[in-house]
Coordinates of C-alpha atoms and ligand atoms in Angstrom, one line a residue:
M1253 CA 233.7 -69.1 102.5
T1254 CA 236.5 -67.8 100.3
F1255 CA 236.9 -68.6 96.7
R1256 CA 240.0 -68.6 94.6
R1257 CA 239.9 -66.8 91.3
T1258 CA 240.4 -69.9 89.3
A1259 CA 241.7 -69.4 85.8
G1260 CA 241.6 -67.5 82.7
A1261 CA 243.5 -64.5 83.7
E1262 CA 245.2 -64.9 80.3
A1263 CA 241.9 -65.7 78.6
A1264 CA 241.8 -62.6 76.6
A1265 CA 243.8 -64.6 74.1
A1266 CA 240.5 -66.3 73.0
S1267 CA 241.1 -65.4 69.4
A1268 CA 240.4 -68.6 67.5
W1269 CA 236.9 -69.2 66.2
W1270 CA 236.7 -72.5 68.2
Q1271 CA 237.4 -70.5 71.4
R1272 CA 234.9 -67.8 70.8
G1273 CA 232.3 -70.1 69.2
V1274 CA 229.7 -72.7 70.1
I1275 CA 229.7 -76.2 68.6
Y1276 CA 226.4 -77.9 67.7
Q1277 CA 226.4 -81.7 67.3
I1278 CA 224.3 -83.2 64.5
Y1279 CA 223.5 -86.9 64.5
P1280 CA 222.9 -87.2 60.8
R1281 CA 220.5 -90.1 60.8
S1282 CA 218.1 -88.0 62.9
F1283 CA 218.4 -84.4 61.8
A1284 CA 216.5 -84.0 58.6
D1285 CA 215.5 -86.5 55.9
A1286 CA 215.5 -85.0 52.4
S1287 CA 215.5 -88.2 50.4
G1288 CA 212.4 -89.6 52.0
D1289 CA 213.8 -93.0 53.3
G1290 CA 213.2 -92.3 57.0
V1291 CA 216.9 -91.6 57.7
G1292 CA 218.4 -88.2 57.8
D1293 CA 220.9 -87.2 55.2
L1294 CA 223.4 -84.5 54.0
R1295 CA 220.9 -82.6 51.9
G1296 CA 218.6 -82.6 54.9
I1297 CA 221.3 -81.0 56.9
T1298 CA 222.1 -78.5 54.2
G1299 CA 218.5 -77.4 54.1
R1300 CA 218.5 -76.7 57.8
L1301 CA 221.8 -74.8 58.1
A1302 CA 220.0 -71.5 57.9
Y1303 CA 218.2 -72.5 61.1
L1304 CA 221.5 -73.1 62.9
A1305 CA 222.8 -69.7 61.7
W1306 CA 219.6 -68.2 63.0
L1307 CA 220.0 -69.9 66.3
G1308 CA 223.5 -68.5 66.6
V1309 CA 225.9 -71.4 66.8
D1310 CA 229.3 -71.2 65.1
A1311 CA 230.1 -74.8 64.0
V1312 CA 228.4 -78.1 63.3
W1313 CA 230.0 -81.4 64.2
I1314 CA 228.4 -84.1 62.1
S1315 CA 228.6 -87.7 63.5
P1316 CA 229.9 -90.2 60.9
I1317 CA 228.6 -90.0 57.3
Y1318 CA 231.1 -92.5 55.8
L1319 CA 230.4 -95.8 53.9
S1320 CA 229.3 -98.2 56.6
P1321 CA 227.2 -101.3 57.1
M1322 CA 225.7 -99.3 60.0
A1323 CA 226.2 -102.0 62.7
D1324 CA 227.1 -99.1 65.0
F1325 CA 225.3 -96.5 62.8
G1326 CA 228.3 -95.2 61.0
Y1327 CA 231.0 -95.7 63.7
D1328 CA 231.8 -98.9 61.8
V1329 CA 233.5 -97.5 58.7
T1330 CA 234.2 -99.4 55.4
D1331 CA 235.7 -96.4 53.6
H1332 CA 236.8 -93.3 55.5
T1333 CA 236.8 -91.2 52.4
A1334 CA 233.5 -92.1 50.9
V1335 CA 230.0 -90.9 51.9
D1336 CA 227.5 -93.6 52.5
P1337 CA 224.7 -93.5 49.9
L1338 CA 222.2 -93.4 52.8
F1339 CA 223.5 -89.9 53.5
G1340 CA 224.2 -88.8 49.9
T1341 CA 227.3 -88.2 47.8
L1342 CA 230.6 -86.4 48.1
A1343 CA 229.0 -83.7 45.9
D1344 CA 226.2 -83.4 48.5
F1345 CA 229.0 -83.0 51.1
D1346 CA 230.8 -80.3 49.1
A1347 CA 227.5 -78.5 48.8
L1348 CA 226.9 -78.7 52.5
V1349 CA 230.4 -77.3 53.3
S1350 CA 229.9 -74.4 50.8
E1351 CA 226.5 -73.5 52.2
A1352 CA 227.8 -73.7 55.7
H1353 CA 230.7 -71.4 54.9
R1354 CA 228.4 -69.0 53.1
L1355 CA 226.4 -68.8 56.4
R1356 CA 229.6 -68.5 58.4
L1357 CA 229.2 -71.9 60.0
R1358 CA 232.3 -74.2 60.4
V1359 CA 232.0 -77.9 59.6
L1360 CA 233.6 -80.6 61.8
L1361 CA 233.6 -84.2 60.8
D1362 CA 233.7 -87.2 63.1
Y1363 CA 237.1 -88.9 62.6
V1364 CA 237.0 -92.6 63.6
P1365 CA 240.6 -93.6 63.8
N1366 CA 240.5 -96.4 66.3
H1367 CA 238.6 -99.1 64.4
T1368 CA 237.0 -99.9 61.1
S1369 CA 234.1 -102.1 60.1
I1370 CA 234.8 -105.8 59.8
E1371 CA 233.7 -105.2 56.1
H1372 CA 236.6 -102.8 55.5
P1373 CA 238.8 -104.1 52.6
W1374 CA 241.8 -103.7 54.9
F1375 CA 240.3 -106.2 57.4
A1376 CA 239.3 -108.6 54.6
E1377 CA 242.9 -108.7 53.5
A1378 CA 244.2 -108.9 57.0
R1379 CA 242.2 -111.9 58.0
A1380 CA 242.9 -113.7 54.7
S1381 CA 246.0 -115.3 56.2
R1382 CA 248.6 -114.9 58.9
D1383 CA 251.1 -113.9 56.2
S1384 CA 248.9 -111.2 54.6
P1385 CA 250.8 -107.9 54.2
R1386 CA 247.8 -106.3 55.9
R1387 CA 247.9 -108.7 58.8
D1388 CA 249.5 -106.2 61.1
W1389 CA 247.0 -103.5 60.3
Y1390 CA 244.8 -105.0 63.0
L1391 CA 245.6 -106.7 66.4
W1392 CA 245.9 -110.4 66.3
R1393 CA 246.9 -112.7 69.2
D1394 CA 247.2 -116.4 69.7
P1395 CA 244.6 -118.0 72.1
A1396 CA 245.5 -118.4 75.7
P1397 CA 246.7 -121.9 76.7
D1398 CA 243.1 -123.0 77.4
G1399 CA 242.1 -121.8 73.9
G1400 CA 240.2 -118.8 75.3
P1401 CA 240.9 -115.1 74.6
P1402 CA 244.5 -113.9 75.0
N1403 CA 243.7 -111.7 78.1
N1404 CA 240.8 -110.5 80.2
W1405 CA 240.0 -107.3 78.3
R1406 CA 236.3 -106.5 77.8
S1407 CA 234.4 -104.8 75.0
V1408 CA 232.8 -101.5 75.9
F1409 CA 229.6 -102.9 74.6
G1410 CA 229.7 -106.1 76.7
G1411 CA 231.4 -109.5 76.3
P1412 CA 235.1 -110.2 75.6
A1413 CA 237.1 -107.7 73.5
W1414 CA 238.5 -110.6 71.6
T1415 CA 236.8 -112.7 68.8
L1416 CA 238.3 -115.8 67.4
D1417 CA 238.9 -115.9 63.7
P1418 CA 238.6 -119.7 63.1
S1419 CA 240.4 -119.8 59.7
S1420 CA 243.7 -118.4 61.1
G1421 CA 243.2 -119.7 64.7
Q1422 CA 243.9 -116.3 66.2
Y1423 CA 241.9 -113.7 68.1
Y1424 CA 241.4 -110.1 66.9
Y1425 CA 240.8 -107.2 69.3
H1426 CA 237.8 -104.9 69.3
A1427 CA 237.2 -102.3 71.9
Y1428 CA 233.6 -102.1 70.7
L1429 CA 231.5 -104.6 68.7
P1430 CA 233.1 -107.8 67.2
V1431 CA 232.3 -106.2 63.8
Q1432 CA 234.4 -103.1 64.7
P1433 CA 238.0 -104.5 64.8
D1434 CA 240.6 -102.1 66.2
L1435 CA 243.4 -100.8 63.9
N1436 CA 247.0 -101.2 65.0
W1437 CA 248.2 -97.6 65.4
R1438 CA 251.7 -98.9 66.3
H1439 CA 252.1 -100.0 62.7
P1440 CA 253.4 -97.1 60.6
P1441 CA 251.4 -97.8 57.5
V1442 CA 248.2 -97.7 59.5
R1443 CA 249.1 -94.3 60.9
E1444 CA 250.0 -93.0 57.5
A1445 CA 246.8 -94.2 56.0
M1446 CA 244.7 -92.7 58.8
L1447 CA 246.5 -89.4 58.7
G1448 CA 245.8 -89.4 55.0
V1449 CA 242.1 -89.5 55.9
L1450 CA 242.5 -86.2 57.7
R1451 CA 244.3 -84.7 54.7
F1452 CA 241.5 -85.9 52.4
W1453 CA 238.8 -84.1 54.3
L1454 CA 240.9 -81.0 55.0
A1455 CA 241.4 -80.7 51.2
R1456 CA 237.6 -80.7 50.9
G1457 CA 237.4 -77.7 53.2
V1458 CA 236.5 -79.1 56.6
D1459 CA 237.3 -77.0 59.6
G1460 CA 238.3 -79.8 61.9
F1461 CA 237.4 -83.0 63.5
R1462 CA 235.9 -84.6 66.5
V1463 CA 238.1 -87.6 67.2
D1464 CA 236.1 -90.7 68.1
A1465 CA 237.0 -93.1 70.9
L1466 CA 240.5 -91.6 71.2
R1467 CA 241.5 -93.1 74.5
H1468 CA 241.5 -96.6 72.9
L1469 CA 244.0 -95.8 70.2
L1470 CA 247.1 -97.5 71.7
K1471 CA 247.1 -100.7 73.7
D1472 CA 249.7 -102.2 76.1
P1473 CA 252.4 -103.9 74.0
E1474 CA 252.6 -106.6 76.6
W1475 CA 248.8 -107.2 76.6
R1476 CA 248.6 -107.4 80.4
D1477 CA 245.3 -108.3 82.1
N1478 CA 243.3 -105.3 83.3
P1479 CA 242.9 -105.2 87.1
P1480 CA 239.4 -105.5 88.8
N1481 CA 237.6 -102.3 89.6
P1482 CA 237.1 -102.3 93.4
N1483 CA 234.1 -99.9 92.9
F1484 CA 232.2 -102.1 90.6
R1485 CA 228.6 -102.7 91.6
N1486 CA 225.7 -104.6 90.2
G1487 CA 223.8 -102.6 87.6
M1488 CA 227.0 -101.0 86.1
S1489 CA 228.0 -101.9 82.6
P1490 CA 230.0 -105.2 82.5
Y1491 CA 232.8 -103.2 80.9
E1492 CA 233.3 -101.4 84.2
A1493 CA 234.1 -104.6 86.1
L1494 CA 237.8 -104.0 85.2
L1495 CA 239.9 -100.8 85.2
P1496 CA 241.0 -100.4 81.6
V1497 CA 244.5 -99.3 82.5
Y1498 CA 246.3 -101.4 79.9
S1499 CA 243.7 -101.1 77.1
T1500 CA 243.1 -97.3 77.2
D1501 CA 244.7 -93.9 77.8
L1502 CA 248.3 -95.2 77.6
D1503 CA 251.1 -92.7 78.3
D1504 CA 252.5 -92.9 74.7
I1505 CA 249.1 -92.1 73.1
H1506 CA 250.2 -88.5 73.0
E1507 CA 252.6 -89.3 70.2
P1508 CA 249.9 -90.3 67.6
V1509 CA 247.8 -87.4 68.8
A1510 CA 250.7 -85.0 68.0
A1511 CA 250.9 -86.6 64.6
M1512 CA 247.2 -85.8 64.0
R1513 CA 247.8 -82.2 65.0
T1514 CA 250.9 -82.0 62.8
A1515 CA 248.8 -83.3 59.8
L1516 CA 246.4 -80.3 60.4
R1517 CA 249.2 -77.8 60.7
E1518 CA 250.9 -79.1 57.6
H1519 CA 247.8 -78.5 55.7
G1520 CA 248.5 -74.8 55.5
D1521 CA 247.1 -74.2 58.9
P1522 CA 249.8 -72.6 61.0
S1523 CA 247.3 -70.4 62.7
D1524 CA 245.6 -73.4 64.2
E1525 CA 242.1 -72.5 62.9
R1526 CA 241.4 -76.2 62.2
L1527 CA 240.2 -77.9 65.3
L1528 CA 240.9 -81.3 66.9
L1529 CA 238.3 -82.0 69.5
G1530 CA 238.8 -85.4 71.1
E1531 CA 236.2 -87.7 72.6
L1532 CA 237.7 -88.8 75.9
Y1533 CA 236.0 -90.3 78.9
V1534 CA 238.9 -90.1 81.4
P1535 CA 239.5 -88.4 84.7
I1536 CA 240.2 -84.7 84.6
E1537 CA 243.9 -85.0 85.5
R1538 CA 244.3 -87.5 82.6
L1539 CA 242.1 -85.5 80.3
V1540 CA 244.2 -82.4 80.4
R1541 CA 247.3 -84.3 79.3
Y1542 CA 245.7 -84.5 75.8
Y1543 CA 246.4 -80.8 75.2
G1544 CA 250.0 -82.0 74.8
R1545 CA 253.1 -80.0 75.4
D1546 CA 253.7 -76.8 73.5
G1547 CA 250.5 -77.0 71.6
R1548 CA 251.3 -80.4 70.1
G1549 CA 248.2 -82.2 71.3
L1550 CA 244.5 -81.5 70.8
Q1551 CA 243.2 -77.9 71.0
M1552 CA 240.3 -79.4 73.1
P1553 CA 239.9 -82.7 74.8
A1554 CA 236.1 -82.9 75.2
N1555 CA 235.2 -82.5 78.8
M1556 CA 232.3 -84.8 79.5
H1557 CA 232.4 -84.5 83.3
L1558 CA 229.3 -82.3 83.7
I1559 CA 227.2 -85.1 82.3
A1560 CA 228.1 -87.4 85.2
T1561 CA 228.3 -84.8 88.0
D1562 CA 225.5 -84.6 90.6
W1563 CA 223.2 -81.7 89.9
R1564 CA 224.1 -79.8 93.1
P1565 CA 225.9 -76.5 93.3
E1566 CA 228.7 -77.9 95.5
A1567 CA 229.4 -80.7 93.1
I1568 CA 229.3 -78.5 90.0
A1569 CA 231.5 -75.8 91.5
A1570 CA 234.0 -78.4 92.7
L1571 CA 234.1 -79.8 89.2
V1572 CA 234.7 -76.4 87.6
E1573 CA 237.4 -75.5 90.0
R1574 CA 239.1 -78.9 89.8
Y1575 CA 239.1 -78.6 86.0
E1576 CA 240.3 -75.0 85.9
A1577 CA 243.1 -75.9 88.3
A1578 CA 244.2 -78.8 86.2
L1579 CA 244.2 -77.0 82.8
P1580 CA 247.7 -76.4 81.6
S1581 CA 248.7 -72.8 80.9
G1582 CA 247.1 -71.5 77.7
A1583 CA 244.8 -74.5 77.4
W1584 CA 241.2 -73.7 76.4
P1585 CA 238.3 -75.4 78.3
N1586 CA 235.4 -77.3 76.8
W1587 CA 232.0 -78.2 78.3
V1588 CA 229.6 -80.9 77.2
L1589 CA 226.1 -81.4 78.6
G1590 CA 224.9 -84.1 76.2
N1591 CA 225.7 -86.2 73.2
H1592 CA 224.4 -89.2 71.2
D1593 CA 225.8 -91.6 73.8
R1594 CA 224.2 -90.1 76.9
S1595 CA 220.7 -89.5 78.2
R1596 CA 219.4 -86.0 77.3
I1597 CA 219.8 -83.2 79.8
A1598 CA 216.1 -82.4 79.9
T1599 CA 215.5 -86.0 81.0
R1600 CA 218.4 -86.1 83.5
V1601 CA 217.5 -82.9 85.3
G1602 CA 213.9 -82.3 84.2
Q1603 CA 212.4 -79.8 81.8
A1604 CA 212.4 -76.9 84.3
Q1605 CA 216.1 -77.4 85.3
A1606 CA 217.1 -77.9 81.7
R1607 CA 216.8 -74.1 81.3
V1608 CA 219.2 -73.5 84.2
A1609 CA 221.5 -76.1 82.6
A1610 CA 221.4 -74.2 79.3
M1611 CA 222.5 -71.0 81.1
L1612 CA 225.2 -72.9 82.9
L1613 CA 226.6 -74.4 79.7
L1614 CA 226.6 -71.2 77.8
T1615 CA 228.1 -69.0 80.6
L1616 CA 230.9 -71.3 81.8
R1617 CA 234.5 -70.4 80.6
G1618 CA 235.3 -72.4 77.5
T1619 CA 233.7 -73.7 74.4
P1620 CA 230.2 -75.2 74.8
T1621 CA 229.1 -78.2 72.8
L1622 CA 225.4 -78.5 72.2
Y1623 CA 223.5 -81.6 71.2
Y1624 CA 220.8 -81.3 68.5
G1625 CA 217.3 -80.9 70.0
D1626 CA 218.5 -79.9 73.4
E1627 CA 217.8 -76.3 72.4
L1628 CA 214.1 -77.3 72.2
G1629 CA 214.1 -79.3 75.5
M1630 CA 213.8 -82.6 73.7
T1631 CA 213.7 -85.5 76.1
D1632 CA 214.7 -89.2 75.8
V1633 CA 212.0 -91.0 74.0
P1634 CA 211.0 -94.5 75.3
I1635 CA 211.7 -97.1 72.7
P1636 CA 209.4 -100.2 72.5
P1637 CA 211.5 -103.4 72.6
E1638 CA 210.8 -104.3 69.0
Q1639 CA 212.0 -100.9 67.8
I1640 CA 215.4 -101.0 69.6
R1641 CA 218.1 -100.3 67.1
D1642 CA 221.2 -99.6 69.2
P1643 CA 223.6 -102.6 69.2
Y1644 CA 224.8 -101.7 72.7
A1645 CA 221.2 -102.0 74.0
R1646 CA 220.8 -105.3 72.3
R1647 CA 224.0 -106.7 73.8
V1648 CA 223.3 -105.7 77.4
P1649 CA 219.5 -105.6 77.4
D1650 CA 218.8 -105.3 81.1
L1651 CA 220.9 -102.3 81.9
G1652 CA 218.9 -99.5 80.3
V1653 CA 222.1 -98.3 78.5
G1654 CA 220.5 -98.1 75.1
R1655 CA 221.2 -94.9 73.2
D1656 CA 218.2 -94.8 70.9
P1657 CA 216.1 -92.6 73.3
Q1658 CA 218.5 -89.7 72.8
R1659 CA 218.8 -90.2 69.0
T1660 CA 215.2 -89.8 67.9
P1661 CA 214.2 -87.5 65.0
M1662 CA 214.7 -83.7 65.4
Q1663 CA 211.4 -82.1 66.0
W1664 CA 210.9 -79.4 63.3
S1665 CA 207.2 -78.8 63.2
A1666 CA 203.8 -80.1 64.3
E1667 CA 203.3 -81.9 61.0
A1668 CA 203.5 -85.6 60.5
H1669 CA 206.8 -87.1 61.9
A1670 CA 207.6 -83.7 63.3
G1671 CA 208.6 -82.6 59.8
F1672 CA 211.7 -84.8 60.0
C1673 CA 210.7 -86.9 56.9
P1674 CA 207.8 -86.9 54.4
P1675 CA 204.4 -87.9 55.8
D1676 CA 204.3 -91.2 54.0
T1677 CA 207.7 -92.4 55.3
E1678 CA 208.4 -94.2 58.6
P1679 CA 211.3 -92.6 60.5
W1680 CA 214.1 -95.0 61.6
L1681 CA 213.4 -94.3 65.2
P1682 CA 210.0 -93.2 66.7
V1683 CA 209.3 -89.4 67.0
S1684 CA 208.7 -88.1 70.5
A1685 CA 204.9 -88.3 71.4
G1686 CA 205.1 -84.7 72.6
Y1687 CA 206.4 -83.3 69.3
K1688 CA 203.2 -81.3 68.5
H1689 CA 204.0 -79.1 71.5
L1690 CA 207.7 -79.1 71.3
N1691 CA 209.1 -78.3 67.9
V1692 CA 211.2 -75.7 66.1
A1693 CA 208.3 -74.0 64.2
G1694 CA 206.2 -73.6 67.4
Q1695 CA 209.1 -72.4 69.5
Q1696 CA 210.3 -69.9 66.9
N1697 CA 207.1 -68.0 67.7
D1698 CA 207.2 -68.6 71.4
T1699 CA 208.8 -65.7 73.2
D1700 CA 209.1 -67.7 76.4
G1701 CA 210.2 -71.1 75.0
M1702 CA 213.4 -73.0 75.4
L1703 CA 214.5 -72.2 71.9
T1704 CA 214.2 -68.5 72.5
L1705 CA 216.3 -68.9 75.7
Y1706 CA 219.0 -70.7 73.8
R1707 CA 219.0 -68.0 71.1
R1708 CA 219.2 -65.2 73.7
L1709 CA 221.9 -67.0 75.6
L1710 CA 224.0 -67.5 72.4
A1711 CA 223.5 -63.8 71.5
L1712 CA 224.4 -62.6 74.9
R1713 CA 227.5 -64.8 75.0
R1714 CA 228.6 -63.5 71.6
E1715 CA 228.3 -59.9 72.5
S1716 CA 229.9 -60.2 76.0
V1717 CA 233.7 -60.5 76.1
A1718 CA 233.4 -61.4 79.8
L1719 CA 231.3 -64.4 78.8
T1720 CA 233.3 -65.5 75.8
A1721 CA 236.8 -64.9 77.1
G1722 CA 236.7 -63.8 80.7
S1723 CA 238.0 -65.5 83.8
Y1724 CA 235.8 -67.6 86.1
E1725 CA 235.3 -67.2 89.8
T1726 CA 232.9 -69.0 92.0
I1727 CA 230.9 -66.6 94.2
R1728 CA 228.6 -69.1 96.0
A1729 CA 227.9 -72.8 95.9
D1730 CA 225.5 -73.9 98.6
D1731 CA 221.8 -74.1 99.5
G1732 CA 220.8 -74.9 95.9
I1733 CA 222.5 -71.8 94.5
L1734 CA 225.5 -71.7 92.1
A1735 CA 226.7 -68.2 91.5
Y1736 CA 229.9 -67.1 89.7
A1737 CA 231.5 -64.2 88.0
R1738 CA 233.1 -63.9 84.6
M1739 CA 235.5 -61.1 84.1
S1740 CA 237.5 -59.6 81.3
G1741 CA 239.3 -56.3 82.0
S1742 CA 236.6 -54.0 83.3
Q1743 CA 233.8 -56.1 81.9
R1744 CA 232.0 -58.3 84.3
M1745 CA 229.0 -60.7 84.2
L1746 CA 227.5 -62.4 87.2
V1747 CA 225.6 -65.7 86.8
A1748 CA 223.2 -67.0 89.6
L1749 CA 221.5 -70.3 89.1
N1750 CA 218.8 -71.8 91.4
L1751 CA 219.2 -75.5 91.1
T1752 CA 216.1 -76.2 93.2
G1753 CA 212.4 -76.2 92.8
T1754 CA 211.9 -73.5 95.5
P1755 CA 212.7 -69.8 95.5
R1756 CA 216.0 -68.5 96.8
T1757 CA 217.8 -65.1 97.3
V1758 CA 221.3 -64.3 96.4
A1759 CA 223.4 -61.3 97.6
L1760 CA 224.1 -59.8 94.2
S1761 CA 223.7 -56.4 92.5
G1762 CA 223.3 -55.6 88.8
R1763 CA 221.0 -55.2 85.9
V1764 CA 219.3 -58.5 84.8
R1765 CA 220.6 -59.2 81.3
L1766 CA 218.8 -62.4 81.0
S1767 CA 216.5 -64.7 83.1
T1768 CA 215.9 -68.3 82.2
Q1769 CA 212.2 -67.2 82.3
L1770 CA 213.0 -64.5 79.7
D1771 CA 210.9 -61.9 81.5
R1772 CA 213.0 -59.6 83.8
Q1773 CA 215.0 -57.6 81.3
S1774 CA 214.4 -54.2 82.8
E1775 CA 215.0 -55.3 86.5
S1776 CA 217.9 -54.5 88.6
A1777 CA 219.0 -56.2 91.8
N1778 CA 220.4 -54.0 94.6
G1779 CA 222.1 -56.3 97.0
V1780 CA 219.4 -59.0 96.8
L1781 CA 218.6 -61.0 93.8
R1782 CA 215.4 -63.1 94.1
L1783 CA 215.3 -66.2 92.0
R1784 CA 212.2 -68.1 91.4
S1785 CA 212.2 -71.9 91.5
N1786 CA 214.4 -73.3 88.7
E1787 CA 215.4 -69.9 87.6
G1788 CA 218.8 -68.6 86.5
A1789 CA 219.9 -65.1 85.8
V1790 CA 222.8 -63.3 84.2
L1791 CA 223.5 -59.9 85.8
E1792 CA 225.7 -57.1 84.6
P1793 CA 227.0 -54.9 87.4
E1794 CA 226.1 -51.3 86.9
R1795 CA 229.2 -49.4 85.7
S1796 CA 229.3 -47.4 88.9
A1797 CA 228.9 -50.5 91.1
Ligands
GLC274 C1 232.2 -93.4 70.4 C2 230.9 -92.9 69.8 C3 229.9 -94.0 70.0 C4 230.4 -95.2 69.3 C5 231.8 -95.6 69.7 C6 232.4 -96.7 68.9 O1 232.1 -93.6 71.8 O2 230.6 -91.7 70.4 O3 228.7 -93.6 69.5 O4 229.5 -96.3 69.5 O5 232.7 -94.6 69.8 O6 232.8 -96.1 67.7

C-alpha cells in the first residue's frame, strides 16, 4: 500500500497562537459553581483557570453566558452584551479575562448570531405589528393557502421550523426552538447590530469567538421546499427526513462571514490573532469553503467529522486524507472529538480506547478542541426521566438524542457533588455516580491516569515542532492499526495507535516518547513496535535512523 504525503508542507507557517495552541471548551453551567446555586458561573471558572494552565491548554471557549431565559441554556439570548445574573456580572467577566491573560490563557466567547430568544426586545418590537420598524429583523411569511406553514422546513429540534404568530397572522422562522426566532441577516441593520456585538466583546479583551449554528445564517430568498433525504431511516432525528439545502449552507453565506472577519480585523487586529472558529455540521467539501478566499473567511471552520466516523483505522485515515486534500492552500486544520451536543468520547469508544482517542486528537495536524471533563475520561451520565433538562430531549423523547448526559458537573474531587458546588446545594444535573474514582484531585496524584496522559500529550505536543506544525502522512491503516508520521524539517514523530482490544505489532523504529499507558519512556523499538491492547505510542526516530 502506498500513501500520499498529504498536506502541511507549508505548515511551518503555524505562527498564530490558535495554530500552535489547544482549545478547551467550558460549558459554564457545569464547570464550577462559586455562588452556590447549583449552576456553574464565571467566578467558578476564574477560580479554576489555574488548573487549565497546569493542564497545558492555550485557550478556553466558554459556551454562552449572556442574558437568557435559558430555554436552550443560554443559546437563546435576550441581550448579547449582558451577562446573565446566573453566571455573574460584566465585572466578573472582566476579572475572568484578566486572570486568564495573566495565566497566558486566551478567552473565546460563544457568538450566537443566527437567532435570539423570543424574549429579546427586538423580537417583542418585531412581533408588535406588521408595520413595526423592527419587523424585518426576523423572518415572517404568510401562511400557505391551506393556512399551514409557508414551506416544509423543519426545526433541528423536531417539529416545523415555523410558528404562527396569531396576532399578526404570519409565521416566523426558527431553525431551533419556537422560542429561538431566527434573525434576518439579509437585513443590513441586523448585520450591523450583530457585528456590533463582536466589537463590544473585542473591546473587553476577548481573543475570539466560536460562532454558533453558522450554517443556518442565510436562507433561500425564495423559501423553496427542502427535498426529501433518500437516506433517511427510522430512528434518525426527524430533522434529517429532509435535506436542508435551501435552509442551510447557502452559497452567499460567505459574505456575512467575511463581514465578521472584517469586524475582527478592523479592531486593530491586522495580525489575525483574534480567532473565528465556526460551528459547522456540513460535509468536508462544503466545510472548507468557510475559510473563504484570501483569508476573508473563518480562520477555522470546526471539523466535527471525527465524532461521526467509525472507530476503525481505515475510516479515520480516509477521513484525515480527504480533509487534508480538501483544505485550501494555507488553511489551518481543526479537529473535534466531543462537545456539549454530542455523546462523550469515553462513552462512544469506551474508557480504554478513550486514551487512544486522546493521543489521536493531540497528534493530528491542526488545532485540537477538547471538551471539559474528557481529560478525566468522564462518560455520559444516565439521566432519570424526571431530571431531563435538555429541550431537544423533551421534544423528541424516544430518540435518545438528549444532551444532558454529556453536560453533567465537572468532577473536581471526591467530596460531595464532586466539588462542583457546595455540599448543601443540589447541582442542576446529577453528578456521575463514579465521581469518587474519577476526579481531578484524585487524578492529579495518579501517575497512570487519563489526566496525566492528557497533560503529557499536551506537553509533548507543545515541545515538538513536528507535532504542532509538521506535515501528516499515513503509514498504515489496517488490521486495527492506525500509524502516521508528522514531519517538520528534520524533526519527525511517529504515532501508532492500536484501535483494538488485542495486541498488535507495527513495523516502526524509534524511541518511545509516550505510551497511552505512560510506562514505556525508556524503551526503543527496532523495526518492531509491540502495542498492547488499546495502546497508542508516539515514537521519535533516533537521529541516526
Ligand atoms: C448550536 C449549539 C447547541 C444549540 C444550538 C442552538 O448547535 O451548539 O447547543 O442548542 O446551536 O443555538
